Amino acid sequence: EKIVTSPLVIEKGAFIGARAIVCAKVERIGERAVVAAGSVVTRDIKPREMVAGNPARTIGVNAPMAWRGGMACSRPPHNGG
């Protein structure tokens, strides 16, 4: 039985969630892209693109750090009250 493989480039800061499946024809997962857990990736993912589902579909775009004031998440800071 033949196993089909191909090179896959996972760029800096990309996140691939648990049990996600990346199909053999996918060549690139872009910088800071997010693949949700359990997703099935059937195409290349653009930089900062967020995908989820089977097949994986775009659900959003990661904002550059400058847009978030340097915070690691997109939620506003908690004011403690």
Coordinates of C-alpha atoms in Angstrom, one line a residue:
E1 CA 0.0 0.0 0.0
K2 CA 1.4 3.4 -1.0
I3 CA 1.4 6.3 1.5
V4 CA 1.0 9.8 -0.1
T5 CA 3.0 12.6 1.5
S6 CA 4.0 16.1 0.4
P7 CA 6.0 18.9 2.0
L8 CA 4.0 21.1 4.4
V9 CA 5.3 24.5 5.5
I10 CA 3.9 25.7 8.9
E11 CA 4.9 29.3 9.3
K12 CA 5.9 31.2 12.4
G13 CA 3.3 31.5 15.1
A14 CA 0.7 29.2 13.4
F15 CA -1.4 27.1 15.8
I16 CA -3.0 23.8 14.9
G17 CA -5.5 22.5 17.4
A18 CA -5.7 18.9 18.8
R19 CA -6.9 16.2 16.4
A20 CA -6.9 18.5 13.4
I21 CA -6.3 16.7 10.1
V22 CA -4.2 18.4 7.4
C23 CA -4.7 16.7 4.0
A24 CA -1.7 15.8 1.8
K25 CA -2.4 18.4 -0.9
V26 CA -2.0 21.3 1.6
E27 CA 1.3 23.0 1.1
R28 CA 1.3 26.0 3.6
I29 CA -0.3 27.1 6.8
G30 CA 0.4 30.8 7.0
E31 CA 2.1 32.9 9.7
R32 CA -0.1 33.3 12.9
A33 CA -2.9 31.2 11.3
V34 CA -5.2 29.3 13.6
V35 CA -6.7 25.9 12.8
A36 CA -9.4 24.9 15.3
A37 CA -9.3 21.5 17.1
G38 CA -10.8 18.7 15.1
S39 CA -10.8 20.7 11.8
V40 CA -10.1 19.0 8.4
V41 CA -7.8 21.3 6.4
T42 CA -8.2 20.7 2.6
R43 CA -6.5 23.9 1.3
D44 CA -3.7 26.3 2.1
I45 CA -4.4 28.7 5.0
K46 CA -3.5 32.3 4.5
P47 CA -1.4 34.3 7.1
R48 CA -3.6 35.3 10.2
E49 CA -6.6 33.3 8.9
M50 CA -8.7 31.4 11.4
V51 CA -10.4 28.3 10.2
A52 CA -12.7 25.6 11.7
G53 CA -14.9 22.7 10.7
N54 CA -15.0 19.8 8.2
P55 CA -14.0 21.0 5.7
A56 CA -12.2 23.9 7.4
R57 CA -13.8 27.2 6.6
T58 CA -12.7 30.8 7.4
I59 CA -14.2 32.0 10.7
G60 CA -12.1 35.1 11.2
V61 CA -8.8 36.9 10.9
N62 CA -6.2 37.3 13.6
A63 CA -5.5 41.1 14.0
P64 CA -1.9 42.1 13.9
M65 CA -0.4 42.7 17.4
A66 CA -0.2 46.5 16.8
W67 CA -4.1 46.6 16.5
R68 CA -4.4 44.9 19.9
G69 CA -2.1 47.2 21.8
G70 CA 0.4 44.4 22.2
M71 CA -2.0 42.0 24.0
A72 CA -1.9 38.3 23.3
C73 CA -5.7 38.0 23.0
S74 CA -8.4 40.0 21.3
R75 CA -10.5 40.6 24.5
P76 CA -10.3 44.0 26.1
P77 CA -8.4 44.1 29.4
H78 CA -10.3 43.4 32.6
N79 CA -10.8 46.5 34.7
G80 CA -11.1 44.6 38.0
G81 CA -14.6 45.6 38.8

